[in-house]
Coordinates of C-alpha atoms and ligand atoms in Angstrom, one line a residue:
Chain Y
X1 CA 3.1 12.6 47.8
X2 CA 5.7 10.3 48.5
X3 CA 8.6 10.9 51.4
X4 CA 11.1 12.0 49.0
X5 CA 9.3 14.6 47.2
X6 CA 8.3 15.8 50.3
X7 CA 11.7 16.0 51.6
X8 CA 12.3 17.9 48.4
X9 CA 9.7 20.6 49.0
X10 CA 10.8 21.5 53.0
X11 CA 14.3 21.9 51.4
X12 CA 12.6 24.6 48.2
X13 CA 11.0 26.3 51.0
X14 CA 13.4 26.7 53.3
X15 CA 15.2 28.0 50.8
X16 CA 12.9 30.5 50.0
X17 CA 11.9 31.0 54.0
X18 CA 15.9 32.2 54.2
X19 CA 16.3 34.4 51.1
X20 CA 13.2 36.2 52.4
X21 CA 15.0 36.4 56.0
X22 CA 18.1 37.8 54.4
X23 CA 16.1 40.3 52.3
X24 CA 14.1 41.3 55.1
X25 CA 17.7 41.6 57.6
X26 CA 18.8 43.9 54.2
X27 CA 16.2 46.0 54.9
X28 CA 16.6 46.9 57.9
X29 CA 20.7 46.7 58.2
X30 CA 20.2 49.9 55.0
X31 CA 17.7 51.6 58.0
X32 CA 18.3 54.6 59.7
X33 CA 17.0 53.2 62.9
X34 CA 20.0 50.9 64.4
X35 CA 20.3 49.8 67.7
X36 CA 24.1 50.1 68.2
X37 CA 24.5 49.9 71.3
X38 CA 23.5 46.7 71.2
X39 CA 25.4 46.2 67.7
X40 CA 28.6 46.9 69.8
X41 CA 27.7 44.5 72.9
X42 CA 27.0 41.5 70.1
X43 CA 30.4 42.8 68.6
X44 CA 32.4 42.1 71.6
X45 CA 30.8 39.2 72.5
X46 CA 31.0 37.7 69.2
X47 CA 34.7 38.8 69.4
X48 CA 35.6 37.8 72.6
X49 CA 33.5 34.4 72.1
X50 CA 35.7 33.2 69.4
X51 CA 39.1 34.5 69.3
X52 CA 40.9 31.8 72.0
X53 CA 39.7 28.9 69.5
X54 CA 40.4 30.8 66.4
X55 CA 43.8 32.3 67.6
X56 CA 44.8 28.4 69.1
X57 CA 43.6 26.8 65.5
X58 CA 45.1 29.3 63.6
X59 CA 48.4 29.1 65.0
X60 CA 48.3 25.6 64.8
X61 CA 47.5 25.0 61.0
X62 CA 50.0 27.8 60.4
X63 CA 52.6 25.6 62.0
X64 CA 51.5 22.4 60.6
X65 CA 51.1 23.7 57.1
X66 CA 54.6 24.6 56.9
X67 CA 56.1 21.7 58.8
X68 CA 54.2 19.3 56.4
X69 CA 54.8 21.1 53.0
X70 CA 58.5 21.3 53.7
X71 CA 59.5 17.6 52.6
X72 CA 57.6 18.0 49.1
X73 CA 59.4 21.4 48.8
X74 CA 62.8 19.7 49.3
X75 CA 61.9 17.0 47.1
X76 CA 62.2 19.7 44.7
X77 CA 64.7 21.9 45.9
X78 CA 62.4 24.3 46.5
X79 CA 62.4 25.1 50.0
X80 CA 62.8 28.9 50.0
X81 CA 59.4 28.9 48.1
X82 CA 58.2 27.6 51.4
X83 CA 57.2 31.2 53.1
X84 CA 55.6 32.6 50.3
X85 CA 53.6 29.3 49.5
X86 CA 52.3 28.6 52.8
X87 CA 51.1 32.4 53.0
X88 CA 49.6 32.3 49.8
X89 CA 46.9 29.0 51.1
X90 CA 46.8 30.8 54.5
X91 CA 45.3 34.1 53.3
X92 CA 43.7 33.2 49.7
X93 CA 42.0 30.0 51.5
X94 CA 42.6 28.0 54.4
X95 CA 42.3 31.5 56.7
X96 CA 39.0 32.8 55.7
X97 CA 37.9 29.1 55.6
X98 CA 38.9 27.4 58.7
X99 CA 37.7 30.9 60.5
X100 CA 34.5 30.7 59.4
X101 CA 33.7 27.0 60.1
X102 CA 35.0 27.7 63.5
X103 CA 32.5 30.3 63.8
X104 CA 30.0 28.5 62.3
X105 CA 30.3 25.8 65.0
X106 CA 30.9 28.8 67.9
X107 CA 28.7 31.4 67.1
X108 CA 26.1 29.8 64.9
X109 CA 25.4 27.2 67.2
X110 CA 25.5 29.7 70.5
X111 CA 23.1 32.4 68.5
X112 CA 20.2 29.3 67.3
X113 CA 20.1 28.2 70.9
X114 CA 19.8 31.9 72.6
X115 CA 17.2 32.8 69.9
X116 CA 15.6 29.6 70.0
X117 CA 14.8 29.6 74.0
X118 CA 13.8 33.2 73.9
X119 CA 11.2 32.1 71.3
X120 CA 10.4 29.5 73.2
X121 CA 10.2 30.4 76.2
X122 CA 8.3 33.7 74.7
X123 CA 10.5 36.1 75.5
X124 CA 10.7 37.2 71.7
X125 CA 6.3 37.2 71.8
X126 CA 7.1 39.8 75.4
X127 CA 9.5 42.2 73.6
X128 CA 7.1 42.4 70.9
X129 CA 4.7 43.7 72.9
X130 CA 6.4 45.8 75.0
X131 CA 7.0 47.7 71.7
X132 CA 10.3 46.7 71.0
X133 CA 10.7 45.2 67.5
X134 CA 12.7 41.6 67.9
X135 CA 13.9 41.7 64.0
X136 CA 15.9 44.7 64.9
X137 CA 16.6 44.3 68.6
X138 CA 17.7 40.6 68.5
X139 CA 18.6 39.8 64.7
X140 CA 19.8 42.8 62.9
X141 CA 22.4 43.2 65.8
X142 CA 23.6 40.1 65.7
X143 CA 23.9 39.6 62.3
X144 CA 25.5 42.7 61.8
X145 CA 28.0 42.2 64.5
X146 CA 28.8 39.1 62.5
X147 CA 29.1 40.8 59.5
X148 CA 31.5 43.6 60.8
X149 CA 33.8 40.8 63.2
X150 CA 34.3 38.0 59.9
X151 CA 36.7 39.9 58.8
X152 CA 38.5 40.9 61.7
X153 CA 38.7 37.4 63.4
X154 CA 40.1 36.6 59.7
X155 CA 42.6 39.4 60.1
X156 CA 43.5 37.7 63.3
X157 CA 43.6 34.3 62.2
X158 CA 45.7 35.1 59.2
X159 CA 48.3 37.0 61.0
X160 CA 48.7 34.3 64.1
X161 CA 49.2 31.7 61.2
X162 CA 51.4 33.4 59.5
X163 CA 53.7 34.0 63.0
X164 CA 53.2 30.2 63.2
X165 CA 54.4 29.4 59.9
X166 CA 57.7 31.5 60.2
X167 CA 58.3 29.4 63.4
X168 CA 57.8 26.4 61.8
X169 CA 60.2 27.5 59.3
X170 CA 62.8 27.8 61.8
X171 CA 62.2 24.4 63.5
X172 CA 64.3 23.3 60.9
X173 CA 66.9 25.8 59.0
X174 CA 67.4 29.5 59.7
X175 CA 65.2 32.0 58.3
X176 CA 65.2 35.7 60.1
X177 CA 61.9 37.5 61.1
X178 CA 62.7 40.0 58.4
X179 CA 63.9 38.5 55.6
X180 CA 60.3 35.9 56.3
X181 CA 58.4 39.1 56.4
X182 CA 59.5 39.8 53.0
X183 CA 59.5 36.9 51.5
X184 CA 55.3 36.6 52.6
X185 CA 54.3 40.4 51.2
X186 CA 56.8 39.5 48.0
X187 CA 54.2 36.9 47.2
X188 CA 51.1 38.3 48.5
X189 CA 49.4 40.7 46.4
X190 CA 46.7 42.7 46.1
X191 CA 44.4 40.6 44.2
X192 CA 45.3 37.1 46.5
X193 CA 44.0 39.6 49.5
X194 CA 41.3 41.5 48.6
X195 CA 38.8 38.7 47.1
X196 CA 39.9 36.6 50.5
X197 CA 38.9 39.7 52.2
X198 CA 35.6 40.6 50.9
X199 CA 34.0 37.0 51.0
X200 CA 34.6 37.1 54.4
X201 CA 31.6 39.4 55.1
X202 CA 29.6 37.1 53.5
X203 CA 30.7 34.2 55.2
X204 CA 29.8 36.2 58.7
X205 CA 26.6 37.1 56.6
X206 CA 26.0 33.8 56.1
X207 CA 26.6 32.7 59.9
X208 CA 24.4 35.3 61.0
X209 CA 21.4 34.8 58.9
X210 CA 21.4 30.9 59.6
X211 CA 22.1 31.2 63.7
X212 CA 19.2 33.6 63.6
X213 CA 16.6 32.3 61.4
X214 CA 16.4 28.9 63.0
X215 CA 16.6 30.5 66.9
X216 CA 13.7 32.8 65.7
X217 CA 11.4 30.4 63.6
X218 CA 12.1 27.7 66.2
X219 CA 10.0 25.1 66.8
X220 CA 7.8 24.8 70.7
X221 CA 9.2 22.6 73.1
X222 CA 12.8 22.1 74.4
X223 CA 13.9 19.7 71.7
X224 CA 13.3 23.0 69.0
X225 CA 16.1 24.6 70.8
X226 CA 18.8 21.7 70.1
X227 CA 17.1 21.6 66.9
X228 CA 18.0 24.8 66.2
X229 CA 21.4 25.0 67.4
X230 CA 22.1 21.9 65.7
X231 CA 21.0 22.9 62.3
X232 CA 22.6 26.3 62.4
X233 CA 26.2 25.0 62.7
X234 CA 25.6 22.5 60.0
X235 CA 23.8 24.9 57.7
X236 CA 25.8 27.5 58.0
X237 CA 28.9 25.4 57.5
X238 CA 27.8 24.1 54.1
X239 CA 26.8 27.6 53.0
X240 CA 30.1 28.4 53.8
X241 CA 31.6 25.7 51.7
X242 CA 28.8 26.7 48.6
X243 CA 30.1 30.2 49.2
X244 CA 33.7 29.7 49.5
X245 CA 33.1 27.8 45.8
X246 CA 30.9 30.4 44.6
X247 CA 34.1 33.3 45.2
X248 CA 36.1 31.1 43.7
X249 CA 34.2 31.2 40.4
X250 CA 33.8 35.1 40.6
X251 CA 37.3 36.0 41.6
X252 CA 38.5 33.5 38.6
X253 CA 35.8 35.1 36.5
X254 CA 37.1 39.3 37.3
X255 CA 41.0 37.9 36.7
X256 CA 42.0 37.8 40.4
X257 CA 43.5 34.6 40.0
Chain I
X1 CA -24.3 52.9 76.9
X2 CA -23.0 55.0 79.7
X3 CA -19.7 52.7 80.3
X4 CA -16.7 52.6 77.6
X5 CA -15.4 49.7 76.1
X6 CA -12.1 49.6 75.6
X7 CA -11.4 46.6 73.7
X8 CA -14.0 44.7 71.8
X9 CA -13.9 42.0 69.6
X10 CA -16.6 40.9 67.3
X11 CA -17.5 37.3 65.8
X12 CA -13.9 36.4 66.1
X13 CA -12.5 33.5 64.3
X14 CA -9.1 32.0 64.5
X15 CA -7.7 29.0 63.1
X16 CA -4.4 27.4 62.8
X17 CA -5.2 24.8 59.8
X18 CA -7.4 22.2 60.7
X19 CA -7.7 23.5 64.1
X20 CA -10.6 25.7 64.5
X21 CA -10.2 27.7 68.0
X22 CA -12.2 30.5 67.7
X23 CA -15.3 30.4 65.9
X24 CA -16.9 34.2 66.1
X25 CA -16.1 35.2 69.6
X26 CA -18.0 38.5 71.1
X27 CA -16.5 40.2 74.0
X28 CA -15.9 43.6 75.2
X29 CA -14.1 45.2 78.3
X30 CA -15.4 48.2 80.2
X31 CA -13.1 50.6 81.4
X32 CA -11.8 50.3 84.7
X33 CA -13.4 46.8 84.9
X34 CA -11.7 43.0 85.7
X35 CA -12.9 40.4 83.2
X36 CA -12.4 37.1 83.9
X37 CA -12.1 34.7 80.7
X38 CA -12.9 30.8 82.0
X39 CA -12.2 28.1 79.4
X40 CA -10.5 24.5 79.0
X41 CA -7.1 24.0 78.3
X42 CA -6.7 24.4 74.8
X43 CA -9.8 26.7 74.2
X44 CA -7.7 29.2 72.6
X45 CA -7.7 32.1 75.9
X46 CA -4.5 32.7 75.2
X47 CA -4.8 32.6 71.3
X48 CA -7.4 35.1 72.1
X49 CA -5.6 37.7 74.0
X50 CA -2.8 37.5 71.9
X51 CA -4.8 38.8 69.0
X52 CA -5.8 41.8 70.6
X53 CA -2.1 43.1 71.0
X54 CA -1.1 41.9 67.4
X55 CA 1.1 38.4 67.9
X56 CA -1.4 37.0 66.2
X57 CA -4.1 38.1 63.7
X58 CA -7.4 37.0 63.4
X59 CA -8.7 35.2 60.3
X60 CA -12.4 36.8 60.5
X61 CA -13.8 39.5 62.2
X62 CA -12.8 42.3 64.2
X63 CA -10.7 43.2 67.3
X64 CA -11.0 47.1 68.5
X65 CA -8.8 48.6 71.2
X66 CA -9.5 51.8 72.2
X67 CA -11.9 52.1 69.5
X68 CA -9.0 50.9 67.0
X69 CA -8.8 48.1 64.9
X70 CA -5.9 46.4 65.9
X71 CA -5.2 44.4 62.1
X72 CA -5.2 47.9 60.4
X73 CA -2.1 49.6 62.3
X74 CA 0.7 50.3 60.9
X75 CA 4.2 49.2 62.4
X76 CA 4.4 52.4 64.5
X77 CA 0.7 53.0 65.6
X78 CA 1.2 49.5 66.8
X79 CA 3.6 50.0 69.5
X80 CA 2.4 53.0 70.4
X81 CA -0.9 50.6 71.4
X82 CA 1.2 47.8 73.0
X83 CA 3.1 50.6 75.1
X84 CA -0.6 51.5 76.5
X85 CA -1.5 47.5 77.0
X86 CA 0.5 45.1 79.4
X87 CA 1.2 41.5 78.9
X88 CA 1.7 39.0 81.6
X89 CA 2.9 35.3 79.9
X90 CA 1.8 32.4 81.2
X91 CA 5.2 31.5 81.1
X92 CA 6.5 35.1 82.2
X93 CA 9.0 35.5 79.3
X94 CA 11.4 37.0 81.4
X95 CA 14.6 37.7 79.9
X96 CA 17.3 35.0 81.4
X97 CA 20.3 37.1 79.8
X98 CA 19.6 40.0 81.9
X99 CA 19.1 40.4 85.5
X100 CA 15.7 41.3 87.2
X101 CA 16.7 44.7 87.3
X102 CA 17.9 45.4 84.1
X103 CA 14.3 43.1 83.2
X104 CA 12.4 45.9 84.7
X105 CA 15.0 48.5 83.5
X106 CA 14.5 47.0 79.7
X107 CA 10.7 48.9 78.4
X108 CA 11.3 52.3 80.7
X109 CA 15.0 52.8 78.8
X110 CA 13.6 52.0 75.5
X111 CA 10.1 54.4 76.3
X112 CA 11.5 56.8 79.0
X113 CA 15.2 57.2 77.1
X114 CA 15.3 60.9 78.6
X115 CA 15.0 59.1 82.5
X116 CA 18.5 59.6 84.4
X117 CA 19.6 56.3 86.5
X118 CA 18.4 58.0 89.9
X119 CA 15.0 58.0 88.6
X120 CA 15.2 54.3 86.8
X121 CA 16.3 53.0 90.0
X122 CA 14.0 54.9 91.8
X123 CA 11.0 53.0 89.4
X124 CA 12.6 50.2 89.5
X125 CA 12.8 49.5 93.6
X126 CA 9.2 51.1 93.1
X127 CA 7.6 48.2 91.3
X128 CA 9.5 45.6 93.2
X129 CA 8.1 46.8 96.0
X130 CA 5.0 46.9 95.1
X131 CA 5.0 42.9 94.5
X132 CA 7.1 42.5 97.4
X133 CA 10.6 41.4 95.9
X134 CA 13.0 44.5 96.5
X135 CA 15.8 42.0 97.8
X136 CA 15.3 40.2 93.6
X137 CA 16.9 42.8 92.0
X138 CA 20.2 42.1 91.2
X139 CA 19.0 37.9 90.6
X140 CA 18.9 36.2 87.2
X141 CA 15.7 34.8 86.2
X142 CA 17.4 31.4 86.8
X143 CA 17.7 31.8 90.4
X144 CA 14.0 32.9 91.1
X145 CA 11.3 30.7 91.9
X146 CA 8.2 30.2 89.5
X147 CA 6.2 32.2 92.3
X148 CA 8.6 34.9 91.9
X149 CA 9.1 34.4 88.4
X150 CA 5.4 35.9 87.9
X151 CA 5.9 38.7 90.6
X152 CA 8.5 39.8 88.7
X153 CA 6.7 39.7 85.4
X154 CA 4.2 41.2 86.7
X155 CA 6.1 44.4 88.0
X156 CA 7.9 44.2 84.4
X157 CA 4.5 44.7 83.1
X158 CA 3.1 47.0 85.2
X159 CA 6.2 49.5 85.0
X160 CA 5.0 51.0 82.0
X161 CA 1.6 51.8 84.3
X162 CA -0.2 50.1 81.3
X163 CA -4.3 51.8 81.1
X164 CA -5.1 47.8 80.2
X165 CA -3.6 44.7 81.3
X166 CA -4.4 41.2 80.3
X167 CA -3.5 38.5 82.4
X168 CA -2.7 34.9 81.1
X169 CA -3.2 32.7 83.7
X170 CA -1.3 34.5 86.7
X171 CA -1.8 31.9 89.3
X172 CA -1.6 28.5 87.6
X173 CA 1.2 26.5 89.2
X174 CA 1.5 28.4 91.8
X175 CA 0.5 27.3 96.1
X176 CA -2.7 28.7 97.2
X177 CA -0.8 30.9 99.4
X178 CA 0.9 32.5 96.5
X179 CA -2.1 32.7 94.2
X180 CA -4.0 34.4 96.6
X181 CA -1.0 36.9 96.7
X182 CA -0.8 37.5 92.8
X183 CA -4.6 37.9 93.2
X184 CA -5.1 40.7 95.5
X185 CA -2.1 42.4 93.8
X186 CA -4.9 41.8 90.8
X187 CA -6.9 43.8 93.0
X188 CA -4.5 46.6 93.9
X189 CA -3.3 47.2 90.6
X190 CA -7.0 47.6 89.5
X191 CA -7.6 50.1 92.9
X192 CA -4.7 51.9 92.1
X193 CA -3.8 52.5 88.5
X194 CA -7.6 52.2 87.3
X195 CA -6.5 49.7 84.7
X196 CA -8.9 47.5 82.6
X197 CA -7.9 43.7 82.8
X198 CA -8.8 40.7 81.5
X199 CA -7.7 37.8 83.4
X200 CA -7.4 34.9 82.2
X201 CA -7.3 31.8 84.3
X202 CA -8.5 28.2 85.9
X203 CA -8.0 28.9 89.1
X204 CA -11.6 29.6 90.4
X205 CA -10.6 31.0 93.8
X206 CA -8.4 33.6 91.5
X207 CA -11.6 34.1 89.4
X208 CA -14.2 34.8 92.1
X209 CA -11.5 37.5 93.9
X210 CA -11.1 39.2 91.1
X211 CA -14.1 39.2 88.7
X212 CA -16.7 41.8 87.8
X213 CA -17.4 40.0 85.1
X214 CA -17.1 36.3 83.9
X215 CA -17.1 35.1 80.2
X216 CA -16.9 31.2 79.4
X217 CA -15.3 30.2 76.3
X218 CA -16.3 27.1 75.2
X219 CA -16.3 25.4 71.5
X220 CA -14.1 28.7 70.6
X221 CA -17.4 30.9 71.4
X222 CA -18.6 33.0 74.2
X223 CA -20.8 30.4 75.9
X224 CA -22.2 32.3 79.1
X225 CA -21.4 35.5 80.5
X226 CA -22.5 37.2 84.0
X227 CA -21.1 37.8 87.8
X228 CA -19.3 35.0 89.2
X229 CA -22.0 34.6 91.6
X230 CA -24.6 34.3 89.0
X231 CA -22.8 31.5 86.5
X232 CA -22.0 29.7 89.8
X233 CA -25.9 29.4 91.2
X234 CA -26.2 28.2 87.1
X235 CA -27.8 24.9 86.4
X236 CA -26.5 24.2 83.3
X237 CA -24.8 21.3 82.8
X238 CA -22.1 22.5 80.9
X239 CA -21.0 25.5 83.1
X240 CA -21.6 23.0 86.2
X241 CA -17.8 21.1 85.9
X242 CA -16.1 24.8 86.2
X243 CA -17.8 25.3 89.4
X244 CA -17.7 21.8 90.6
X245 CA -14.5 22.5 92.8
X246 CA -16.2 24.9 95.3
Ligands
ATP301 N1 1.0 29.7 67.1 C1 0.2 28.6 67.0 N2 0.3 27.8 66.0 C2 -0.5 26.7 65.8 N3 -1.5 26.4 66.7 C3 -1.6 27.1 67.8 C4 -0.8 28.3 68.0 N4 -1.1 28.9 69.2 C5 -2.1 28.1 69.7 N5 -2.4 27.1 68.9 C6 -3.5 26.1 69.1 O1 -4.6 26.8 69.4 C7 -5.3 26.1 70.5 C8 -5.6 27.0 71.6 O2 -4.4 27.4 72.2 P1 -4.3 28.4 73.4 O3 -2.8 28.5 73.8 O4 -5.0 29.6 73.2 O5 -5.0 27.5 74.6 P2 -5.4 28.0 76.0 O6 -6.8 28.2 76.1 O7 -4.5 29.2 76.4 O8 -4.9 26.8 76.9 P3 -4.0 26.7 78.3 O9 -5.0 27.0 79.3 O10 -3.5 25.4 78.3 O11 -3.0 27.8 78.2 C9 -4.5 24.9 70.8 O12 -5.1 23.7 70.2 C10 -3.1 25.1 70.2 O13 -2.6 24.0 69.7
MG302 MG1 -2.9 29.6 77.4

């Protein structure tokens, strides 16, 4: 078999090593048995983790967005579209986005390396055998604490952008707090939120799955750690991407357009 | 037989691809007695043990604890037999998030949930002090020494008051000071908590304290098996190298 083809098959069966991971995450997430306490500990932490950098890079694009879209607005005279255009790519898109790549760097990348030196260092083989089950101790927790803070760090994000944006409307020309306010939720509606919203889950899904499944299938030695952090940030951020496209096409396909 | 075995494995084979380790292994384990498994690095002693508390699963042949066979459980009946058996890594595995205490804290709050905090921390300076570590408690796994690092796996282990204990390699890369420590405590936890162990090791002063029993794994097969007194006066030349030390 030559190196190529090769290449091709580790890619088909990682594939197939990760949809079994997910299913297997599925069903145990739709158990009975939960280990919440724990859910809530990997909820704060997750939380807590990420929501300096995502409130700091949210504010930022908020205010950069607007500063920089201004001049093409004025170009055509349409400056007081700037509010309600600036929301409109901050919550349909660039929110939920930029959120989740940050989080695929932060908590993707900090999950593969925990995982990954407990299973090397066989502290995942020890809980085992002391009659804890691992899947649900150390991966349905985290995944689900991903699943359930997505959203809100998206919340978060969305909102700090937005209170960016509305300065950087004021850096140049007068705009009150109110009359902002209802310029933004004149041009929001329900169907820009609500498909932004719900992919979020999946992109915390998505962050989850990936940190986990290479921490816990990673390879001996010290270098599988790295390994594993490494290729959870970068997985997870393309699957992002593939996802983010993938809403696109269904939203576009139920009319929320 | 008037003795009872409590874990039994017969013609045993284990390979990971090309890499045949076991090739029909034959063992048992008396109750109440310390069994001492002797082997090269690499002979598959801890691929061995690790099949008889399900991490992994033997391609041939059987593996019977307390009469059970261990590939038939299901998921539950499976930790109820790991609860009964205790572990000790070669590496430790202690958990580096958590401190030693909540380490030890970790299998009684998941067993014992009904156990109010007097009482955990009433077991818990209990089986420090019974490796000698009480001041360790509130330490991360980081800041212990490898020494420790075993003490403290070993109490983890023992807190459970597991009926069989199997030992991978308790002493390597440890002084002799220390070894002979971890050994005697071998000895206690046998005198005191009548547990069957099978200790696995290469440290031949460990081996001879210790032992009631001595198997050599060699070739993934049991190659001799008798008192250590007995395989050491042996004159075969291929138990000779393991004695060669003394
Ligand atoms: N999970 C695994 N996957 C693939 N090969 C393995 C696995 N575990 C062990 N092996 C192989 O099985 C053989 C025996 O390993 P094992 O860890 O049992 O050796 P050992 O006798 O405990 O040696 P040591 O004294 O160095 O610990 C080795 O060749 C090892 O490469
Ligand atoms: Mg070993």
């Amino acid at each position: 078999m030559d190196k190529n083809q090769s290449g091709y098959k580790v890619f088909i069966e990682e594939i197939g090593s990760i949809s079994a991971f997910t299913w297997k995450f599925i069903k145990a997430f739709f158990n009975r048995k939960q280990e919440w306490k724990e859910i809530f500990r990997q909820c704060y932490i997750i939380g807590y983790q990420s929501m300096p950098l995502v409130g700091i890079t949210a504010f930022i694009m908020g205010l950069v967005l607007t500063v920089q879209s201004r001049p093409t607005l004025e170009e055509f005279g349409a400056v007081s579209y700037l509010p309600a255009m600036v929301a409109l790519s901050i919550v349909r898109e660039i929110g939920p986005v930029v959120t989740a790549l940050i989080c695929a760097g932060k908590i993707g990348s900090s999950i593969g390396a925990e995982l990954g030196s407990m299973r090397v260092t066989e502290q995942i083989d020890a809980m085992e055998v002391s009659g804890t089950n691992p899947f649900r101790y150390l991966v349905v927790t985290r995944v689900a604490a991903c699943i359930f803070m997505l959203p809100v760090l998206v919340v978060v994000a969305d909102s700090i952008s937005l209170y960016a944006s509305y300065l950087g409307v004021n850096l140049k020309g007068v705009l009150t707090w109110n009359l902002y306010y209802h310029q933004v939720f004149e041009s929001l509606s329900f169907s820009d939120i609500l498909p932004a919203y719900i992919k979020t889950y999946f992109f915390g899904l998505a962050i989850g799955i990936i940190g986990c499944y290479k921490g816990y299938y990673s390879n001996k030695g010290t270098e599988g750690v790295g390994l594993a952090a490494n290729s959870a940030v970068v997985v997870s951020s393309l699957v992002v991407f593939i996802m983010d496209l993938i809403a696109v096409q269904i939203a576009d396909m139920l009319g929320y357009t | 037989m008037k003795e009872e075995s409590v874990v039994v494995t017969q013609n045993l084979i284990k390979s990971f691809e090309n890499n045949h380790v076991l090739k029909g292994f034959n063992m048992d384990l008396q109750k109440g007695e310390n069994l001492v498994v002797l082997g090269k690095s690499g002979s598959g002693k801890s691929v061995l043990i690790k099949c008889m508390v399900g991490l992994l699963y033997p391609d041939n042949g059987s593996v019977k604890v307390f009469g059970k066979e261990v590939a038939d459980l299901s998921v539950n009946e499976l930790d109820d037999l790991r609860i009964r058996i205790g572990f000790l890594f070669q590496s430790s595995a202690l958990y580096d998030s958590m401190t030693v205490r909540e380490n030890l804290e970790f299998p009684l709050k998941r067993h014992q949930p009904t156990l109010t905090q007097k009482e955990l921390d009433d077991l818990v300076m209990e089986a420090l002090a019974n490796v000698g570590l009480e001041r360790a408690a509130d330490l991360m796994p980081s800041e212990l020494s490898g020494g420790m690092r075993k003490r403290i796996g070993l109490a983890r282990t023992l807190i459970l008051k597991p009926e069989i204990m199997l030992y991978d390699e308790p002493t390597t890369g440890l002084d002799p000071i220390t070894s002979r420590e971890i050994s005697e405590l071998i000895l206690e936890v046998q005198k005191n908590y009548k547990t069957s162990s099978i200790i696995i090791t290469h440290d031949m002063d460990c081996a001879r304290t210790v032992a009631n029993r001595v198997i050599i794994l060699i070739n993934g097969e049991r190659y001799a098996m008798g008192t250590f007194e007995e395989l050491m006066k042996s004159d075969d030349p291929q138990l000779k190298p393991f004695f060669a030390a003394l």
